Amino acid sequence: MENELRFEKAEFSTRLLVVKKEMEKRGIDVLLLSEPSNANYLTGYDAYSFYVPQMVLVALNHDEPVWVGRGMDGVSARMTTYLSQANIRPFPDAYVQSALSPYDFVAEVVKEVAGPKVKIGVEMGGYYYSARAHADLVNALPDATFFDADLLVNWIRLIKSPAEVALMRDAGKIADAMMHRAIDIVEPGVRECDIAAVVYHQMMAGTPDFGGNYTCSPIYLCVGEKALAPHAAWSDKPLPAKTIINLELFGNRHRYQVNLARTICVGTPTQSYQNLADVVVEALNAGLEAVAPGKTAEEVHAAFAKTLAKHGHEKEARLGYSLGLGYPPAVGEKTVSLRKGDQTVLEPGMCFHMMSGLWLENDGITITQPFVVTERGHEPLTQIPRKLFIK
């Protein structure tokens, strides 16, 4: 069976060592990971199977992580991870969407690997760790002590390795291709859904050198009045002779995702709207120029906000967020935000989406930039011009 491991085994070993050191620091014997991105990060596991319970167990006394998931998905575990067969523990299909709890099965694996009286860390804020899941685990492991270890792995993932950054660059090239394709097709009379269709085609086709993958969320194609909303859905209406399109899309390469947004104006924009676009680009560039190792996330935000305020505008929402490895429903790592009050110090290898979009009372505009922090400043992960596109 061909293995689809995306990184060298040594890189996975380094990741696991760092996670175990953090577990020791917190007094955690066993870490149960429900987030697909964290499971992927430590094992390479990749399959669209997270709609049913699955977990990766990391125990201090066990060399490898242990994957626990649906029986039929054990094949994917063998294909995409470095784990030995003994550490791939599929549960019978009788546990799937039935009165039986898969977490009883997980509990038995925990007891076998680490014993019943252990200190267990779980991802209390995880998208795929429900209240029922926690209750079932607590009931099945009465002698264990549970701790909230939410974001333990997320913070470790924050600094990407060179191999991870390479995948982010690839994802950025896919995002560029998607945006160029969207801009090319936009013209009066084209249906919104047809714009979405070509964007999705390019998302999967990628570039001539490599293909893409499904993303962590649908694209946001916000047309006309919907341009005032950041996360609106497209329709099947044809574009009028004059309108605004805010498009946020995502390039994804082996689950590493880059977010990108641009505004496309159909017809000649008003002078006031063009002025707004110029202000957003100026503030965006000021924020990017402030990026450097040793600077805080708050300082980057301040550079953007100062320039924006000079022109009488304010962005209430955060300026950006860390991104990288992800699965639905969102790519954000839930760690660093480019905003006032975030004192996280930037380091090389951190990746962000500088989401400089503005949603004002009468106007919405999105001209953004994903980037990676470098030794000297930043490297853009996409190359499409930072400007208002006019068709």
mmCIF file of C-alpha atoms in Angstrom:
data_model
loop_
_atom_site.group_PDB
_atom_site.id
_atom_site.type_symbol
_atom_site.label_atom_id
_atom_site.label_comp_id
_atom_site.label_asym_id
_atom_site.label_seq_id
_atom_site.Cartn_x
_atom_site.Cartn_y
_atom_site.Cartn_z
ATOM 1 C CA MET A 1 0.000 0.000 0.000
ATOM 2 C CA GLU A 2 1.517 3.322 -1.097
ATOM 3 C CA ASN A 3 2.159 5.753 1.739
ATOM 4 C CA GLU A 4 1.265 9.431 1.239
ATOM 5 C CA LEU A 5 3.333 10.960 4.035
ATOM 6 C CA ARG A 6 3.853 14.686 3.293
ATOM 7 C CA PHE A 7 6.858 15.229 5.578
ATOM 8 C CA GLU A 8 9.946 13.335 6.613
ATOM 9 C CA LYS A 9 9.521 11.037 9.607
ATOM 10 C CA ALA A 10 12.142 13.109 11.444
ATOM 11 C CA GLU A 11 9.888 16.175 11.263
ATOM 12 C CA PHE A 12 6.982 14.271 12.813
ATOM 13 C CA SER A 13 9.325 13.025 15.540
ATOM 14 C CA THR A 14 10.389 16.578 16.346
ATOM 15 C CA ARG A 15 6.777 17.742 16.528
ATOM 16 C CA LEU A 16 5.879 14.882 18.869
ATOM 17 C CA LEU A 17 8.839 15.610 21.126
ATOM 18 C CA VAL A 18 7.809 19.262 21.512
ATOM 19 C CA VAL A 19 4.218 18.284 22.294
ATOM 20 C CA LYS A 20 5.327 15.764 24.909
ATOM 21 C CA LYS A 21 7.551 18.356 26.578
ATOM 22 C CA GLU A 22 4.558 20.675 26.868
ATOM 23 C CA MET A 23 2.458 17.824 28.264
ATOM 24 C CA GLU A 24 5.106 17.152 30.923
ATOM 25 C CA LYS A 25 5.194 20.832 31.793
ATOM 26 C CA ARG A 26 1.430 20.808 32.362
ATOM 27 C CA GLY A 27 1.342 17.478 34.199
ATOM 28 C CA ILE A 28 -0.607 15.676 31.465
ATOM 29 C CA ASP A 29 -0.088 11.933 30.975
ATOM 30 C CA VAL A 30 -2.363 11.488 27.968
ATOM 31 C CA LEU A 31 -3.435 14.041 25.359
ATOM 32 C CA LEU A 32 -6.591 13.276 23.372
ATOM 33 C CA LEU A 33 -6.733 15.253 20.132
ATOM 34 C CA SER A 34 -10.078 15.633 18.413
ATOM 35 C CA GLU A 35 -9.129 18.443 16.022
ATOM 36 C CA PRO A 36 -8.324 16.994 12.550
ATOM 37 C CA SER A 37 -5.574 19.575 11.987
ATOM 38 C CA ASN A 38 -3.766 18.574 15.175
ATOM 39 C CA ALA A 39 -4.139 14.882 14.368
ATOM 40 C CA ASN A 40 -2.672 15.565 10.929
ATOM 41 C CA TYR A 41 0.163 17.618 12.402
ATOM 42 C CA LEU A 42 1.354 14.774 14.640
ATOM 43 C CA THR A 43 0.622 11.754 12.434
ATOM 44 C CA GLY A 44 -0.076 12.894 8.852
ATOM 45 C CA TYR A 45 -3.595 11.442 8.991
ATOM 46 C CA ASP A 46 -5.745 12.894 6.213
ATOM 47 C CA ALA A 47 -9.258 11.806 5.286
ATOM 48 C CA TYR A 48 -12.706 13.387 5.271
ATOM 49 C CA SER A 49 -13.764 11.287 8.242
ATOM 50 C CA PHE A 50 -14.019 13.826 11.051
ATOM 51 C CA TYR A 51 -17.824 13.930 10.847
ATOM 52 C CA VAL A 52 -17.739 10.861 13.080
ATOM 53 C CA PRO A 53 -15.725 10.608 16.311
ATOM 54 C CA GLN A 54 -12.003 10.093 15.832
ATOM 55 C CA MET A 55 -9.052 10.875 18.042
ATOM 56 C CA VAL A 56 -5.286 10.761 18.202
ATOM 57 C CA LEU A 57 -3.954 9.714 21.592
ATOM 58 C CA VAL A 58 -0.530 10.942 22.705
ATOM 59 C CA ALA A 59 0.809 9.268 25.852
ATOM 60 C CA LEU A 60 4.058 10.162 27.596
ATOM 61 C CA ASN A 61 4.844 6.482 28.114
ATOM 62 C CA HIS A 62 4.137 5.486 24.493
ATOM 63 C CA ASP A 63 6.544 6.013 21.618
ATOM 64 C CA GLU A 64 4.029 6.721 18.842
ATOM 65 C CA PRO A 65 0.666 8.441 18.873
ATOM 66 C CA VAL A 66 -2.346 6.151 18.574
ATOM 67 C CA TRP A 67 -5.056 6.807 15.986
ATOM 68 C CA VAL A 68 -8.618 5.805 16.940
ATOM 69 C CA GLY A 69 -11.377 6.142 14.358
ATOM 70 C CA ARG A 70 -14.034 4.479 12.271
ATOM 71 C CA GLY A 71 -13.203 1.016 11.005
ATOM 72 C CA MET A 72 -13.412 1.801 7.325
ATOM 73 C CA ASP A 73 -11.088 4.798 7.805
ATOM 74 C CA GLY A 74 -8.313 2.642 9.163
ATOM 75 C CA VAL A 75 -7.246 2.221 5.545
ATOM 76 C CA SER A 76 -6.607 5.979 5.320
ATOM 77 C CA ALA A 77 -4.644 5.814 8.570
ATOM 78 C CA ARG A 78 -2.378 3.184 7.026
ATOM 79 C CA MET A 79 -2.041 5.209 3.817
ATOM 80 C CA THR A 80 -1.366 8.667 5.238
ATOM 81 C CA THR A 81 0.465 8.158 8.561
ATOM 82 C CA TYR A 82 3.766 6.690 9.708
ATOM 83 C CA LEU A 83 2.056 4.790 12.540
ATOM 84 C CA SER A 84 2.633 1.095 13.037
ATOM 85 C CA GLN A 85 -0.340 -1.211 12.656
ATOM 86 C CA ALA A 86 -0.451 -1.674 16.432
ATOM 87 C CA ASN A 87 -1.128 2.049 16.847
ATOM 88 C CA ILE A 88 -4.010 2.192 14.388
ATOM 89 C CA ARG A 89 -7.131 1.273 16.368
ATOM 90 C CA PRO A 90 -10.306 1.312 14.260
ATOM 91 C CA PHE A 91 -13.623 0.761 16.030
ATOM 92 C CA PRO A 92 -16.485 -1.376 14.616
ATOM 93 C CA ASP A 93 -19.184 0.331 12.585
ATOM 94 C CA ALA A 94 -21.696 -0.579 15.285
ATOM 95 C CA TYR A 95 -20.376 2.495 17.125
ATOM 96 C CA VAL A 96 -21.220 4.864 14.257
ATOM 97 C CA GLN A 97 -24.331 6.991 14.804
ATOM 98 C CA SER A 98 -25.864 4.464 17.170
ATOM 99 C CA ALA A 99 -26.721 4.130 20.835
ATOM 100 C CA LEU A 100 -23.176 2.918 21.476
ATOM 101 C CA SER A 101 -20.563 5.548 22.285
ATOM 102 C CA PRO A 102 -17.279 5.460 20.355
ATOM 103 C CA TYR A 103 -15.740 7.186 23.360
ATOM 104 C CA ASP A 104 -16.171 3.981 25.355
ATOM 105 C CA PHE A 105 -13.848 2.433 22.766
ATOM 106 C CA VAL A 106 -11.438 5.376 23.118
ATOM 107 C CA ALA A 107 -11.496 4.921 26.897
ATOM 108 C CA GLU A 108 -10.470 1.280 26.582
ATOM 109 C CA VAL A 109 -7.508 2.275 24.416
ATOM 110 C CA VAL A 110 -6.498 4.890 27.001
ATOM 111 C CA LYS A 111 -6.584 2.297 29.793
ATOM 112 C CA GLU A 112 -4.609 -0.195 27.719
ATOM 113 C CA VAL A 113 -1.914 2.301 26.737
ATOM 114 C CA ALA A 114 -1.581 4.398 29.895
ATOM 115 C CA GLY A 115 -3.748 2.868 32.612
ATOM 116 C CA PRO A 116 -7.013 4.009 34.250
ATOM 117 C CA LYS A 117 -5.606 6.541 36.753
ATOM 118 C CA VAL A 118 -4.149 9.110 34.393
ATOM 119 C CA LYS A 119 -4.226 12.838 33.875
ATOM 120 C CA ILE A 120 -5.887 13.463 30.526
ATOM 121 C CA GLY A 121 -5.808 16.628 28.448
ATOM 122 C CA VAL A 122 -8.698 17.229 26.046
ATOM 123 C CA GLU A 123 -9.544 19.992 23.568
ATOM 124 C CA MET A 124 -12.531 21.567 25.332
ATOM 125 C CA GLY A 125 -12.868 24.273 22.676
ATOM 126 C CA GLY A 126 -12.397 21.974 19.704
ATOM 127 C CA TYR A 127 -14.849 22.088 16.817
ATOM 128 C CA TYR A 128 -15.211 18.308 16.990
ATOM 129 C CA TYR A 129 -15.244 17.747 20.749
ATOM 130 C CA SER A 130 -18.856 17.883 21.852
ATOM 131 C CA ALA A 131 -20.374 18.048 25.319
ATOM 132 C CA ARG A 132 -21.585 14.474 24.778
ATOM 133 C CA ALA A 133 -18.077 13.344 23.878
ATOM 134 C CA HIS A 134 -16.666 14.802 27.085
ATOM 135 C CA ALA A 135 -19.451 13.379 29.236
ATOM 136 C CA ASP A 136 -18.999 9.909 27.748
ATOM 137 C CA LEU A 137 -15.230 9.977 28.292
ATOM 138 C CA VAL A 138 -15.572 11.151 31.896
ATOM 139 C CA ASN A 139 -18.134 8.405 32.536
ATOM 140 C CA ALA A 140 -15.942 5.722 30.914
ATOM 141 C CA LEU A 141 -12.784 6.821 32.750
ATOM 142 C CA PRO A 142 -13.966 7.453 36.337
ATOM 143 C CA ASP A 143 -10.470 7.156 37.824
ATOM 144 C CA ALA A 144 -8.896 9.657 35.417
ATOM 145 C CA THR A 145 -8.481 13.396 35.939
ATOM 146 C CA PHE A 146 -9.360 15.641 33.023
ATOM 147 C CA PHE A 147 -7.706 18.935 32.087
ATOM 148 C CA ASP A 148 -8.490 21.470 29.406
ATOM 149 C CA ALA A 149 -5.593 21.266 26.940
ATOM 150 C CA ASP A 150 -7.313 23.260 24.212
ATOM 151 C CA LEU A 151 -4.847 24.901 21.788
ATOM 152 C CA LEU A 152 -1.835 23.093 23.264
ATOM 153 C CA VAL A 153 -0.866 21.797 19.825
ATOM 154 C CA ASN A 154 -2.187 24.892 18.023
ATOM 155 C CA TRP A 155 0.401 27.116 19.705
ATOM 156 C CA ILE A 156 3.171 24.682 18.768
ATOM 157 C CA ARG A 157 1.943 24.715 15.160
ATOM 158 C CA LEU A 158 2.264 28.503 15.069
ATOM 159 C CA ILE A 159 5.890 28.460 13.850
ATOM 160 C CA LYS A 160 6.083 26.574 10.553
ATOM 161 C CA SER A 161 9.048 24.516 9.456
ATOM 162 C CA PRO A 162 10.702 25.236 6.087
ATOM 163 C CA ALA A 163 8.807 22.275 4.615
ATOM 164 C CA GLU A 164 5.512 23.705 5.864
ATOM 165 C CA VAL A 165 6.313 27.174 4.524
ATOM 166 C CA ALA A 166 7.006 25.583 1.140
ATOM 167 C CA LEU A 167 3.457 24.198 1.122
ATOM 168 C CA MET A 168 2.117 27.617 2.116
ATOM 169 C CA ARG A 169 3.908 29.120 -0.890
ATOM 170 C CA ASP A 170 2.282 26.500 -3.106
ATOM 171 C CA ALA A 171 -1.113 27.296 -1.614
ATOM 172 C CA GLY A 172 -0.488 30.979 -2.330
ATOM 173 C CA LYS A 173 0.202 30.216 -5.982
ATOM 174 C CA ILE A 174 -3.113 28.363 -6.178
ATOM 175 C CA ALA A 175 -4.889 31.320 -4.548
ATOM 176 C CA ASP A 176 -3.344 33.672 -7.114
ATOM 177 C CA ALA A 177 -4.512 31.451 -9.975
ATOM 178 C CA MET A 178 -8.025 31.358 -8.518
ATOM 179 C CA MET A 179 -8.223 35.123 -8.139
ATOM 180 C CA HIS A 180 -6.917 35.805 -11.638
ATOM 181 C CA ARG A 181 -9.487 33.383 -13.038
ATOM 182 C CA ALA A 182 -12.286 35.122 -11.161
ATOM 183 C CA ILE A 183 -11.207 38.579 -12.332
ATOM 184 C CA ASP A 184 -10.977 37.339 -15.924
ATOM 185 C CA ILE A 185 -14.560 36.043 -16.014
ATOM 186 C CA VAL A 186 -16.248 38.991 -14.292
ATOM 187 C CA GLU A 187 -18.369 41.106 -16.623
ATOM 188 C CA PRO A 188 -21.977 42.300 -16.757
ATOM 189 C CA GLY A 189 -24.436 39.450 -17.308
ATOM 190 C CA VAL A 190 -22.255 36.681 -15.859
ATOM 191 C CA ARG A 191 -24.089 34.824 -13.104
ATOM 192 C CA GLU A 192 -22.628 34.900 -9.618
ATOM 193 C CA CYS A 193 -22.761 31.101 -9.470
ATOM 194 C CA ASP A 194 -20.740 30.855 -12.679
ATOM 195 C CA ILE A 195 -17.993 32.982 -11.108
ATOM 196 C CA ALA A 196 -18.019 30.633 -8.125
ATOM 197 C CA ALA A 197 -17.850 27.639 -10.467
ATOM 198 C CA VAL A 198 -14.668 28.753 -12.231
ATOM 199 C CA VAL A 199 -13.075 29.654 -8.890
ATOM 200 C CA TYR A 200 -13.811 26.163 -7.569
ATOM 201 C CA HIS A 201 -12.494 24.567 -10.736
ATOM 202 C CA GLN A 202 -9.235 26.478 -10.382
ATOM 203 C CA MET A 203 -9.122 25.591 -6.681
ATOM 204 C CA MET A 204 -8.912 21.912 -7.579
ATOM 205 C CA ALA A 205 -6.879 22.281 -10.791
ATOM 206 C CA GLY A 206 -4.285 24.375 -8.958
ATOM 207 C CA THR A 207 -1.347 25.232 -11.183
ATOM 208 C CA PRO A 208 0.344 23.373 -14.057
ATOM 209 C CA ASP A 209 2.866 22.061 -11.511
ATOM 210 C CA PHE A 210 0.541 20.854 -8.749
ATOM 211 C CA GLY A 211 -3.133 20.526 -7.893
ATOM 212 C CA GLY A 212 -5.197 21.900 -5.043
ATOM 213 C CA ASN A 213 -7.517 20.506 -2.422
ATOM 214 C CA TYR A 214 -10.862 21.304 -0.785
ATOM 215 C CA THR A 215 -10.689 24.264 1.544
ATOM 216 C CA CYS A 216 -11.658 24.898 5.143
ATOM 217 C CA SER A 217 -14.728 26.939 4.250
ATOM 218 C CA PRO A 218 -16.691 27.962 1.169
ATOM 219 C CA ILE A 219 -15.475 30.968 -0.766
ATOM 220 C CA TYR A 220 -17.160 34.278 0.076
ATOM 221 C CA LEU A 221 -18.513 35.894 -3.079
ATOM 222 C CA CYS A 222 -20.346 39.005 -1.886
ATOM 223 C CA VAL A 223 -21.988 41.030 -4.647
ATOM 224 C CA GLY A 224 -23.836 44.354 -4.577
ATOM 225 C CA GLU A 225 -25.514 44.987 -1.231
ATOM 226 C CA LYS A 226 -23.954 41.759 0.047
ATOM 227 C CA ALA A 227 -20.571 43.443 -0.237
ATOM 228 C CA LEU A 228 -21.481 45.055 3.088
ATOM 229 C CA ALA A 229 -21.362 41.573 4.670
ATOM 230 C CA PRO A 230 -18.075 39.680 5.030
ATOM 231 C CA HIS A 231 -19.410 36.122 4.776
ATOM 232 C CA ALA A 232 -22.402 36.243 2.434
ATOM 233 C CA ALA A 233 -23.320 33.504 -0.027
ATOM 234 C CA TRP A 234 -23.495 33.883 -3.794
ATOM 235 C CA SER A 235 -26.694 33.605 -5.825
ATOM 236 C CA ASP A 236 -27.525 32.710 -9.419
ATOM 237 C CA LYS A 237 -28.257 36.326 -10.377
ATOM 238 C CA PRO A 238 -26.418 37.884 -13.344
ATOM 239 C CA LEU A 239 -24.054 40.746 -12.596
ATOM 240 C CA PRO A 240 -25.526 44.185 -13.346
ATOM 241 C CA ALA A 241 -23.705 46.770 -15.451
ATOM 242 C CA LYS A 242 -22.309 48.379 -12.300
ATOM 243 C CA THR A 243 -21.648 46.672 -8.981
ATOM 244 C CA ILE A 244 -19.069 45.785 -6.339
ATOM 245 C CA ILE A 245 -17.776 42.247 -5.770
ATOM 246 C CA ASN A 246 -15.876 41.273 -2.641
ATOM 247 C CA LEU A 247 -14.283 37.875 -3.131
ATOM 248 C CA GLU A 248 -12.418 35.976 -0.436
ATOM 249 C CA LEU A 249 -11.002 32.665 -1.585
ATOM 250 C CA PHE A 250 -8.551 30.059 -0.396
ATOM 251 C CA GLY A 251 -5.730 28.095 -1.963
ATOM 252 C CA ASN A 252 -5.098 24.764 -0.267
ATOM 253 C CA ARG A 253 -2.145 22.441 -0.800
ATOM 254 C CA HIS A 254 -2.028 19.227 1.247
ATOM 255 C CA ARG A 255 -4.265 20.888 3.898
ATOM 256 C CA TYR A 256 -2.053 24.004 4.175
ATOM 257 C CA GLN A 257 -4.231 26.972 3.312
ATOM 258 C CA VAL A 258 -3.679 30.570 2.244
ATOM 259 C CA ASN A 259 -6.538 33.081 2.383
ATOM 260 C CA LEU A 260 -6.803 35.960 -0.085
ATOM 261 C CA ALA A 261 -9.416 38.649 -0.787
ATOM 262 C CA ARG A 262 -9.845 41.263 -3.491
ATOM 263 C CA THR A 263 -12.545 43.717 -4.515
ATOM 264 C CA ILE A 264 -13.625 43.820 -8.156
ATOM 265 C CA CYS A 265 -15.610 46.797 -9.419
ATOM 266 C CA VAL A 266 -17.865 46.238 -12.419
ATOM 267 C CA GLY A 267 -18.077 49.599 -14.160
ATOM 268 C CA THR A 268 -16.253 52.772 -13.209
ATOM 269 C CA PRO A 269 -16.173 53.262 -9.430
ATOM 270 C CA THR A 270 -17.117 56.528 -7.815
ATOM 271 C CA GLN A 271 -14.185 58.712 -6.857
ATOM 272 C CA SER A 272 -15.025 58.277 -3.177
ATOM 273 C CA TYR A 273 -14.872 54.491 -3.513
ATOM 274 C CA GLN A 274 -11.561 54.633 -5.371
ATOM 275 C CA ASN A 275 -10.257 56.877 -2.615
ATOM 276 C CA LEU A 276 -11.387 54.305 -0.034
ATOM 277 C CA ALA A 277 -9.523 51.577 -1.910
ATOM 278 C CA ASP A 278 -6.377 53.710 -1.950
ATOM 279 C CA VAL A 279 -6.643 54.267 1.797
ATOM 280 C CA VAL A 280 -7.052 50.542 2.495
ATOM 281 C CA VAL A 281 -4.008 49.689 0.383
ATOM 282 C CA GLU A 282 -1.947 52.410 2.082
ATOM 283 C CA ALA A 283 -2.897 51.121 5.533
ATOM 284 C CA LEU A 284 -2.325 47.513 4.463
ATOM 285 C CA ASN A 285 1.166 48.364 3.232
ATOM 286 C CA ALA A 286 1.909 50.219 6.467
ATOM 287 C CA GLY A 287 0.907 47.124 8.442
ATOM 288 C CA LEU A 288 3.081 44.891 6.289
ATOM 289 C CA GLU A 289 6.068 47.225 6.651
ATOM 290 C CA ALA A 290 5.743 46.892 10.436
ATOM 291 C CA VAL A 291 6.100 43.103 10.329
ATOM 292 C CA ALA A 292 9.449 41.906 11.672
ATOM 293 C CA PRO A 293 10.773 39.359 14.167
ATOM 294 C CA GLY A 294 10.618 40.821 17.649
ATOM 295 C CA LYS A 295 7.623 43.030 16.894
ATOM 296 C CA THR A 296 4.344 42.187 18.617
ATOM 297 C CA ALA A 297 1.055 41.456 16.896
ATOM 298 C CA GLU A 298 -0.268 44.610 18.557
ATOM 299 C CA GLU A 299 2.475 46.754 17.015
ATOM 300 C CA VAL A 300 1.636 45.522 13.517
ATOM 301 C CA HIS A 301 -2.021 46.348 14.121
ATOM 302 C CA ALA A 302 -1.080 49.791 15.426
ATOM 303 C CA ALA A 303 0.799 50.680 12.222
ATOM 304 C CA PHE A 304 -2.250 49.783 10.144
ATOM 305 C CA ALA A 305 -4.700 51.515 12.480
ATOM 306 C CA LYS A 306 -2.646 54.725 12.618
ATOM 307 C CA THR A 307 -2.622 55.049 8.838
ATOM 308 C CA LEU A 308 -6.329 54.254 8.607
ATOM 309 C CA ALA A 309 -7.178 56.796 11.307
ATOM 310 C CA LYS A 310 -5.252 59.475 9.419
ATOM 311 C CA HIS A 311 -7.978 59.235 6.784
ATOM 312 C CA GLY A 312 -10.848 59.166 9.264
ATOM 313 C CA HIS A 313 -11.523 55.422 9.308
ATOM 314 C CA GLU A 314 -11.393 52.725 11.966
ATOM 315 C CA LYS A 315 -11.496 48.930 11.674
ATOM 316 C CA GLU A 316 -13.338 47.447 14.642
ATOM 317 C CA ALA A 317 -12.535 43.805 13.830
ATOM 318 C CA ARG A 318 -9.056 42.319 14.210
ATOM 319 C CA LEU A 319 -6.630 43.003 11.392
ATOM 320 C CA GLY A 320 -5.560 39.412 10.881
ATOM 321 C CA TYR A 321 -4.965 35.947 12.245
ATOM 322 C CA SER A 322 -2.491 33.100 12.051
ATOM 323 C CA LEU A 323 -3.132 30.397 9.496
ATOM 324 C CA GLY A 324 -1.595 27.235 8.146
ATOM 325 C CA LEU A 325 -2.755 23.628 8.425
ATOM 326 C CA GLY A 326 -6.523 23.345 8.531
ATOM 327 C CA TYR A 327 -9.762 21.463 8.026
ATOM 328 C CA PRO A 328 -13.377 22.660 7.942
ATOM 329 C CA PRO A 329 -14.956 24.688 9.378
ATOM 330 C CA ALA A 330 -12.110 27.245 9.564
ATOM 331 C CA VAL A 331 -8.397 27.597 8.869
ATOM 332 C CA GLY A 332 -7.570 30.051 11.649
ATOM 333 C CA GLU A 333 -5.301 28.489 14.268
ATOM 334 C CA LYS A 334 -7.171 30.245 17.118
ATOM 335 C CA THR A 335 -3.900 31.564 18.522
ATOM 336 C CA VAL A 336 -2.453 34.930 17.441
ATOM 337 C CA SER A 337 -4.564 37.815 16.175
ATOM 338 C CA LEU A 338 -3.214 41.044 14.744
ATOM 339 C CA ARG A 339 -5.119 43.296 17.116
ATOM 340 C CA LYS A 340 -4.743 45.720 19.982
ATOM 341 C CA GLY A 341 -3.751 43.913 23.155
ATOM 342 C CA ASP A 342 -2.142 40.857 21.555
ATOM 343 C CA GLN A 343 1.425 40.858 22.872
ATOM 344 C CA THR A 344 2.562 37.761 20.964
ATOM 345 C CA VAL A 345 6.070 38.347 19.615
ATOM 346 C CA LEU A 346 6.442 37.570 15.933
ATOM 347 C CA GLU A 347 8.971 34.912 14.915
ATOM 348 C CA PRO A 348 10.156 33.642 11.539
ATOM 349 C CA GLY A 349 7.895 30.921 10.200
ATOM 350 C CA MET A 350 4.643 32.374 11.517
ATOM 351 C CA CYS A 351 2.023 32.800 8.781
ATOM 352 C CA PHE A 352 -0.837 35.293 8.789
ATOM 353 C CA HIS A 353 -3.692 36.602 6.719
ATOM 354 C CA MET A 354 -3.701 40.402 7.040
ATOM 355 C CA MET A 355 -7.444 40.819 6.601
ATOM 356 C CA SER A 356 -7.641 44.555 6.026
ATOM 357 C CA GLY A 357 -11.225 44.436 4.789
ATOM 358 C CA LEU A 358 -13.550 47.254 5.802
ATOM 359 C CA TRP A 359 -17.299 46.886 6.147
ATOM 360 C CA LEU A 360 -18.683 50.376 6.620
ATOM 361 C CA GLU A 361 -22.266 51.593 6.718
ATOM 362 C CA ASN A 362 -22.525 52.065 2.954
ATOM 363 C CA ASP A 363 -19.377 50.437 1.550
ATOM 364 C CA GLY A 364 -17.511 47.168 1.822
ATOM 365 C CA ILE A 365 -14.017 46.578 0.468
ATOM 366 C CA THR A 366 -11.558 43.695 0.838
ATOM 367 C CA ILE A 367 -7.944 43.997 -0.320
ATOM 368 C CA THR A 368 -5.835 41.660 1.823
ATOM 369 C CA GLN A 369 -2.420 40.019 2.025
ATOM 370 C CA PRO A 370 -1.282 36.640 3.379
ATOM 371 C CA PHE A 371 2.371 36.499 4.430
ATOM 372 C CA VAL A 372 5.022 34.584 6.332
ATOM 373 C CA VAL A 373 7.302 36.278 8.866
ATOM 374 C CA THR A 374 10.944 36.066 7.767
ATOM 375 C CA GLU A 375 14.296 36.851 9.397
ATOM 376 C CA ARG A 376 14.172 40.398 8.015
ATOM 377 C CA GLY A 377 10.482 41.176 7.741
ATOM 378 C CA HIS A 378 7.833 39.387 5.731
ATOM 379 C CA GLU A 379 7.372 37.442 2.514
ATOM 380 C CA PRO A 380 4.051 37.771 0.662
ATOM 381 C CA LEU A 381 2.470 34.384 0.035
ATOM 382 C CA THR A 382 0.532 35.710 -2.974
ATOM 383 C CA GLN A 383 1.698 37.983 -5.767
ATOM 384 C CA ILE A 384 -1.516 39.441 -7.192
ATOM 385 C CA PRO A 385 -1.387 43.272 -7.034
ATOM 386 C CA ARG A 386 -2.826 44.949 -3.957
ATOM 387 C CA LYS A 387 -5.326 47.228 -5.677
ATOM 388 C CA LEU A 388 -8.963 47.673 -6.647
ATOM 389 C CA PHE A 389 -9.648 45.726 -9.846
ATOM 390 C CA ILE A 390 -11.960 47.434 -12.333
ATOM 391 C CA LYS A 391 -13.771 45.575 -15.116
#
